[in-house]
Coordinates of C-alpha atoms and ligand atoms in Angstrom, one line a residue:
X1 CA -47.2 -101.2 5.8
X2 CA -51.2 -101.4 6.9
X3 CA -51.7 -97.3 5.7
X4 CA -53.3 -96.6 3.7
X5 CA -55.0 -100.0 2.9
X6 CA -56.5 -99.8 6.7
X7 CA -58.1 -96.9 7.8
X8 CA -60.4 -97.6 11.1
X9 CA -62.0 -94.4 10.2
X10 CA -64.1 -95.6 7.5
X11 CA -66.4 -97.2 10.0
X12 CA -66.8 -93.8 12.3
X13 CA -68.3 -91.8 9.3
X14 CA -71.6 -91.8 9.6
X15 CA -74.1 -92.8 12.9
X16 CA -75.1 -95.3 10.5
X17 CA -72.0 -97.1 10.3
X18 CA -71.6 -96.4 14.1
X19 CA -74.8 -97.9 15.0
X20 CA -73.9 -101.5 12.9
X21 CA -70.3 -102.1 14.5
X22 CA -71.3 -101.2 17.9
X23 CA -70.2 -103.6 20.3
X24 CA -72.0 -102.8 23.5
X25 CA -75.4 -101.5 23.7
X26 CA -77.8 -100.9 26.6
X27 CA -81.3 -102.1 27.4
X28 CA -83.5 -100.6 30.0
X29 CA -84.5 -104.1 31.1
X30 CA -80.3 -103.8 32.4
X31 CA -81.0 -101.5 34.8
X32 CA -82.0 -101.3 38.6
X33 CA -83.3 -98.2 40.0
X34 CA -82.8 -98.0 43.7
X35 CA -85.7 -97.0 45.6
X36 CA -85.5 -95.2 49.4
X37 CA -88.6 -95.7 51.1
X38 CA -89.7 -93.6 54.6
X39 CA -92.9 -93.6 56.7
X40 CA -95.6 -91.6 56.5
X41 CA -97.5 -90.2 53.5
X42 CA -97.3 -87.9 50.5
X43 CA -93.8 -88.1 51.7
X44 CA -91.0 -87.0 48.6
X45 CA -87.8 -85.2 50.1
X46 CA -85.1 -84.7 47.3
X47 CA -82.1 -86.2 48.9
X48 CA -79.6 -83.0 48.8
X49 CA -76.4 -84.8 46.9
X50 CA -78.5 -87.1 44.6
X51 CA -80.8 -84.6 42.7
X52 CA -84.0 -86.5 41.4
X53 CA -83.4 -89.0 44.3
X54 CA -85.8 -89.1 47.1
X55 CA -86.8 -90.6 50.1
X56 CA -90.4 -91.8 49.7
X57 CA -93.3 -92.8 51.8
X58 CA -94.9 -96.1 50.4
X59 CA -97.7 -94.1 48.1
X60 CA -95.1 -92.1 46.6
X61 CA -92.8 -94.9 46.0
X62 CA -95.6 -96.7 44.7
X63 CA -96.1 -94.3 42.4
X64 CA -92.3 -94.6 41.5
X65 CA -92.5 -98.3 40.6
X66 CA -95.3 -97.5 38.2
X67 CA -92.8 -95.4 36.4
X68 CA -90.2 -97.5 36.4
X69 CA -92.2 -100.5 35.2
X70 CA -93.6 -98.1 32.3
X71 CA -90.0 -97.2 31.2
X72 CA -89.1 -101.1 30.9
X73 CA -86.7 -100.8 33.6
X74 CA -85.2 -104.4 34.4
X75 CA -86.3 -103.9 38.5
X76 CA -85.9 -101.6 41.5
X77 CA -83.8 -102.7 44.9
X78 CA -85.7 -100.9 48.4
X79 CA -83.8 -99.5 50.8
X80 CA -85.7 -98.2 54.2
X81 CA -86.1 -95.9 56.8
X82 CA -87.8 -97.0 59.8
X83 CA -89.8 -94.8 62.0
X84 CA -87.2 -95.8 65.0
X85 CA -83.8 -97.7 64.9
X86 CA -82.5 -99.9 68.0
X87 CA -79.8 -102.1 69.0
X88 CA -81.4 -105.5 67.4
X89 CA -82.5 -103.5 64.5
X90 CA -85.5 -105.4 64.5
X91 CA -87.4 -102.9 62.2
X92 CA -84.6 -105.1 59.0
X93 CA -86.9 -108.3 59.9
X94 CA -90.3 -107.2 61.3
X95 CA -93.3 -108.2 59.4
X96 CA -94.2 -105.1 59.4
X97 CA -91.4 -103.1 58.6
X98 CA -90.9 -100.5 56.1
X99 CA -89.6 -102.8 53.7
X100 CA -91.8 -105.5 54.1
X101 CA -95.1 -103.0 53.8
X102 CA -93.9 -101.3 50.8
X103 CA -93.1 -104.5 49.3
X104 CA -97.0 -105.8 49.8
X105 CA -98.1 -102.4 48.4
X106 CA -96.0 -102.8 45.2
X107 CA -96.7 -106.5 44.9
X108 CA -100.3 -105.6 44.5
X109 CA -99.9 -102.1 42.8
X110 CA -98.0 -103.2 40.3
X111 CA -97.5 -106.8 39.7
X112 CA -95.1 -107.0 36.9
X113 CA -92.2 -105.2 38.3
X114 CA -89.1 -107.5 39.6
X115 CA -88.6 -106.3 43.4
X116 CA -85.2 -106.7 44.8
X117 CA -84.5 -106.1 48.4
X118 CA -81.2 -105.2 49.9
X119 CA -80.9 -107.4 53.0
X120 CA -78.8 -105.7 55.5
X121 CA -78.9 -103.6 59.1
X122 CA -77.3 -100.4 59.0
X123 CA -80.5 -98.5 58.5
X124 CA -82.0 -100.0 61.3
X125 CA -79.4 -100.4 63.8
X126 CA -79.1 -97.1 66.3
X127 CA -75.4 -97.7 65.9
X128 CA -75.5 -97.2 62.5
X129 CA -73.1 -100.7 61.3
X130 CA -74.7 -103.5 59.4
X131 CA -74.9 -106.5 62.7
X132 CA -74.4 -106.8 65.8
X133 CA -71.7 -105.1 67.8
X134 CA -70.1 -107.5 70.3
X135 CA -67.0 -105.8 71.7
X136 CA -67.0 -102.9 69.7
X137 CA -66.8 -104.7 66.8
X138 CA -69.6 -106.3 64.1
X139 CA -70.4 -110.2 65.6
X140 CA -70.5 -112.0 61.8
X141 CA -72.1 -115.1 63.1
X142 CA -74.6 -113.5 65.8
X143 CA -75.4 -111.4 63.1
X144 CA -76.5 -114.3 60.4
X145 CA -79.7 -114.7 62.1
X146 CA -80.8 -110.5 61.8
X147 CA -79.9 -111.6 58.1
X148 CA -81.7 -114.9 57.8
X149 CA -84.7 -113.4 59.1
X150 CA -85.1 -110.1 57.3
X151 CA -84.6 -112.1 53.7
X152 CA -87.3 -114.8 54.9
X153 CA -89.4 -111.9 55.8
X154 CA -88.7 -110.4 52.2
X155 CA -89.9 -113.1 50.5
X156 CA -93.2 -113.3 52.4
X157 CA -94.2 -109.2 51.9
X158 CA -93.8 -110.3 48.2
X159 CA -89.7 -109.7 47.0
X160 CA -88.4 -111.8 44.1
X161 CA -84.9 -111.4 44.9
X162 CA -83.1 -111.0 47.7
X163 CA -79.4 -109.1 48.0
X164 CA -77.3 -109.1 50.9
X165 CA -75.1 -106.1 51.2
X166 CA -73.7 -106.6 54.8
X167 CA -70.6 -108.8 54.0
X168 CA -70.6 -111.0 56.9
X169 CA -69.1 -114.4 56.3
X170 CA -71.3 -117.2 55.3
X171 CA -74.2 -114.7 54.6
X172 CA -75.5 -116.5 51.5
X173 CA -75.8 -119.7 53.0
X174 CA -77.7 -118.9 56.1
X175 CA -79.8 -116.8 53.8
X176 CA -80.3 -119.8 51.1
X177 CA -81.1 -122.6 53.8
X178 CA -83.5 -120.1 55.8
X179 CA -85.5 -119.3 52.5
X180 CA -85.4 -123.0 51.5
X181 CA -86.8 -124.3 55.3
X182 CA -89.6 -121.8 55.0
X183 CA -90.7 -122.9 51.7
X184 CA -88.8 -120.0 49.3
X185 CA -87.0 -122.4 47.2
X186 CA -87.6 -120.6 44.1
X187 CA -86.5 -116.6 45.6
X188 CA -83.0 -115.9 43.9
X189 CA -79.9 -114.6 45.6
X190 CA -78.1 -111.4 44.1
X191 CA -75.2 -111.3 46.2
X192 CA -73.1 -108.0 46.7
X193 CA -70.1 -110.3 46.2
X194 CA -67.4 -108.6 46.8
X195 CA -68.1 -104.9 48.7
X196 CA -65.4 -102.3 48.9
X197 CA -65.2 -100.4 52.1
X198 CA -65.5 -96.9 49.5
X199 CA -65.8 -93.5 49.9
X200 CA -68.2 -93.1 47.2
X201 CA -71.1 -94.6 49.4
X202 CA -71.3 -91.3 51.1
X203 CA -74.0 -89.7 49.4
X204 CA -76.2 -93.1 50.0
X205 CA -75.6 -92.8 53.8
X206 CA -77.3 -89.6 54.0
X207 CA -79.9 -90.6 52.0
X208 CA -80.6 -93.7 53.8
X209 CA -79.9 -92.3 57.5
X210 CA -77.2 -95.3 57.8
X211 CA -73.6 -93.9 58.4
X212 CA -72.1 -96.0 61.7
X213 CA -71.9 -93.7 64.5
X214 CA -68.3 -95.1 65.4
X215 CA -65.0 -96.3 63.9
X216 CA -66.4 -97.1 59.8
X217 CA -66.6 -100.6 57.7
X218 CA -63.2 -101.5 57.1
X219 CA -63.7 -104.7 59.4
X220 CA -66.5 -106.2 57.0
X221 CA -66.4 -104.6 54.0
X222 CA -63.2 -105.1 51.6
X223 CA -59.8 -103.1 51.1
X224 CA -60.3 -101.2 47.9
X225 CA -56.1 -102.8 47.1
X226 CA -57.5 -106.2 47.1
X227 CA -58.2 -107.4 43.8
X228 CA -57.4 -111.4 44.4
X229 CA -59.6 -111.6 47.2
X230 CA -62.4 -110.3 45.6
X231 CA -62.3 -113.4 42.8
X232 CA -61.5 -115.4 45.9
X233 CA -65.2 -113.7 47.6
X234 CA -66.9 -114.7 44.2
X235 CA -66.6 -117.9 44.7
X236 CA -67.2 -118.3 48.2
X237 CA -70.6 -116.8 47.2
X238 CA -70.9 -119.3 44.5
X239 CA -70.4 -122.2 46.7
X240 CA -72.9 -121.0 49.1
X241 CA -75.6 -120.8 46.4
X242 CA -75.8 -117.5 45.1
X243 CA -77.1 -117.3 41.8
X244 CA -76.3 -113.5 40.9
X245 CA -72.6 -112.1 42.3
X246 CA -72.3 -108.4 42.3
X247 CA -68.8 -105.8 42.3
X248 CA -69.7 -102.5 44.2
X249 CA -68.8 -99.7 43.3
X250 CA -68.7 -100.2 39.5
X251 CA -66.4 -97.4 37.4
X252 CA -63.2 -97.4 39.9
X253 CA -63.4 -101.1 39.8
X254 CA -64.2 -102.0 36.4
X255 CA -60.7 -103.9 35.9
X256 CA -63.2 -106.6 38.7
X257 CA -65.8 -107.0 36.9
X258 CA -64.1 -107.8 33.9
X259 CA -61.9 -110.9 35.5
X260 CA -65.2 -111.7 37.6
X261 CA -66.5 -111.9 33.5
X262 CA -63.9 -114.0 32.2
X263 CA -64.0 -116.4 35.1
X264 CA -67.6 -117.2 36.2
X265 CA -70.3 -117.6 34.1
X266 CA -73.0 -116.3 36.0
X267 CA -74.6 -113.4 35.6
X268 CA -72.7 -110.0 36.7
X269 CA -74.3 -107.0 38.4
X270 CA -72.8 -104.1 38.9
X271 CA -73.5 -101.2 41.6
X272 CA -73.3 -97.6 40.1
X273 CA -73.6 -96.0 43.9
X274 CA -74.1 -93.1 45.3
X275 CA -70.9 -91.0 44.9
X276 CA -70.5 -92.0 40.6
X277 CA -74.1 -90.3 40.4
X278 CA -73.1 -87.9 42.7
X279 CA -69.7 -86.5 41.1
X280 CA -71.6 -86.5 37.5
X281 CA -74.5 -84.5 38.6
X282 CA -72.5 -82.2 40.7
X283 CA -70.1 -82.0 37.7
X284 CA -72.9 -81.4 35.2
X285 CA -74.5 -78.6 37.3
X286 CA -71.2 -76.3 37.6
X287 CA -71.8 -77.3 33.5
X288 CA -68.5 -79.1 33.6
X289 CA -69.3 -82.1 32.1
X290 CA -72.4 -82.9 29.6
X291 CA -74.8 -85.1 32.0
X292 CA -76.1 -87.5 29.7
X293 CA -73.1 -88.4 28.0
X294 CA -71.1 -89.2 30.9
X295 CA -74.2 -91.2 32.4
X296 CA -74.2 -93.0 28.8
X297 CA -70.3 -93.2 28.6
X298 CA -70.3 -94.4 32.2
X299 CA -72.9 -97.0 31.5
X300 CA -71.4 -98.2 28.9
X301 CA -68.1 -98.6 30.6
X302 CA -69.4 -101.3 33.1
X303 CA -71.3 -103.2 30.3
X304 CA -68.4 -103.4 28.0
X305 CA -66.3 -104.6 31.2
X306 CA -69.0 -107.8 31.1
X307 CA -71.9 -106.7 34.0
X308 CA -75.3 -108.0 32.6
X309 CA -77.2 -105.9 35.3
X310 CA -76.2 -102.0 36.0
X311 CA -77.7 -101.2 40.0
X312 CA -77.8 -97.3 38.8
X313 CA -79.3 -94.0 39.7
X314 CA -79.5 -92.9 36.0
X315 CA -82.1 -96.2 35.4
X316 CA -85.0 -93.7 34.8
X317 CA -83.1 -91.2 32.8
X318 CA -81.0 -93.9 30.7
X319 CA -84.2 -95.6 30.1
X320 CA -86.0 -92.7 28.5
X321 CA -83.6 -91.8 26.6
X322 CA -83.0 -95.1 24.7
X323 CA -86.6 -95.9 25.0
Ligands
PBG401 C1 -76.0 -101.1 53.0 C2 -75.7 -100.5 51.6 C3 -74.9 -99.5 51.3 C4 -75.0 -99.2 49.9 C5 -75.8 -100.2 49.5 N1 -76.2 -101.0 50.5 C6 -74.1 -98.5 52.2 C7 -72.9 -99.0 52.9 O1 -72.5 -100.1 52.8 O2 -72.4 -98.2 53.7 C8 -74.3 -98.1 49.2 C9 -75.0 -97.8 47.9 C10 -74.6 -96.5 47.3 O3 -73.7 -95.8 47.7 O4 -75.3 -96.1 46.3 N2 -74.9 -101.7 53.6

């Protein structure tokens, strides 16, 4: 009989005790604030279901990186809104896109922070889906070359990491030899590995002006059932050079991220999006839940399932709070 020899609650008495058997911790230099960046200037519109979230013109979100550099925080990931979208969505690879400009300002502005790009079209496409629609569907090969092209011009405006979100087939390798031919050997990919076609992305499409106009993403992004095929995604991406997979969304899928952990050892990001930050806040406000403990608990959560890297609206707020 283990009671009363073993009681589990000698170690929960004190903060003290607490603090030295914790198993997880956090680290500001985890996190990854996502960034929305708009044209124009003096630009900050609060986006209505992600409070403290804006969309930014470049001066503001300039301003933003200086914060999130000063906090320790471990990068941000742009996302942008073009002044006009079309069926090419040439504004994803233009030289001078939103992206791309923003990127040269931070680059200069403020050296030290890591700048990741998200390398996909649904912000720029009029249609609103991440390629090229060929028979009323997204053309995966057609739509390598949009790809290709926007993550080369990343990596000239000044990004040190590139992330493809679009889940076309092959993506990573078309973006790894296009970097390598124009002399980007050294820019990393953080792959959004395996993507779930989720519901929780909602909030992020209205702050990023990128829902599809028809039919949704069910024919490129994954079935939320699939849980073999998202292993089986992994390691496609591995093959094809990635160096940094990712499991999007992160909470509902946490069971993911800790069999991606015990069967790849490269490093794991996960994608807090839109909707987790959304219910919390929304919950917090009615003052149903306690805000910062269920951002901490939630963080937590996807570190103790095995991501290194937490893609997370709370990345400012965490970050102060264990800084
Ligand atoms: C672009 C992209 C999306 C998100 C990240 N990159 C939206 C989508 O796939 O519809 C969602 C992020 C979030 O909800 O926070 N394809």
């Amino acid at each position: 009989m283990p009671f009363p020899i073993h009681r589990p609650r000698r170690l929960r008495a004190t903060e003290s005790l607490r603090a030295l058997v914790r198993e997880t911790h956090l680290e500001p230099s985890q996190f990854v604030l996502p960034l929305f960046v708009c044209p124009g200037e003096g630009v900050k519109r609060e986006i209505g279901a992600m409070p403290g979230n804006y969309q930014m013109s470049i001066d503001e979100f300039v301003k933003e990186c200086r914060e999130a550099a000063s906090l320790g925080i471990g990068g941000v990931i742009l996302f942008g809104l073009p002044e006009s979208k079309d069926e090419t969505a040439s504004g994803a690879y233009a030289d001078d896109g939103i992206v791309q400009r923003a990127l040269k300002a931070a680059k200069r502005e403020v050296p030290g922070l890591l700048l990741i790009t998200d390398v996909c079209n649904c912000e720029y496409t009029s249609h609103g889906h991440c390629g090229k629609i060929v028979d009323g569907d997204v053309d995966n090969d057609q739509t390598l070359e949009w790809l290709a092209a926007a993550a080369v011009s990343h990596a000239r405006a000044g990004a040190d990491m590139v992330a493809p979100s679009d889940m076309m087939d092959g993506r990573v390798a078309a973006i790894r030899e296009a970097l390598d031919e124009n002399g980007f050997t050294k820019i990393p990919i953080l792959s959004y590995a395996a993507k779930f076609a989720s519901v929780f992305y909602g909030p992020f499409r209205e702050a990023a002006e990128s829902a599809p106009q028809f039919g949704d993403r069910r024919s490129y992004q994954m079935d939320p059932a699939n849980g073999r095929e998202a292993m089986r995604e992994i390691e496609l991406d591995l093959e094809e050079g990635a160096d940094i997979i990712m499991i999007k969304p992160a909470l509902p899928y946490l069971d993911l991220i800790w069999e991606a952990r015990q069967s790849f050892d490269v490093p794991i990001a996960a994608y807090q999006v839109s909707g987790e930050f959304s219910m919390i806040m929304a919950a917090a406000r009615n003052g149903w839940i306690d805000r910062q403990r269920a951002m901490l608990e939630t963080l937590t959560s996807i570190r103790r399932a095995g991501a290194d890297i937490i893609l997370t609206y709370f990345a400012k707020d965490a970050a102060r709070l264990l800084g």
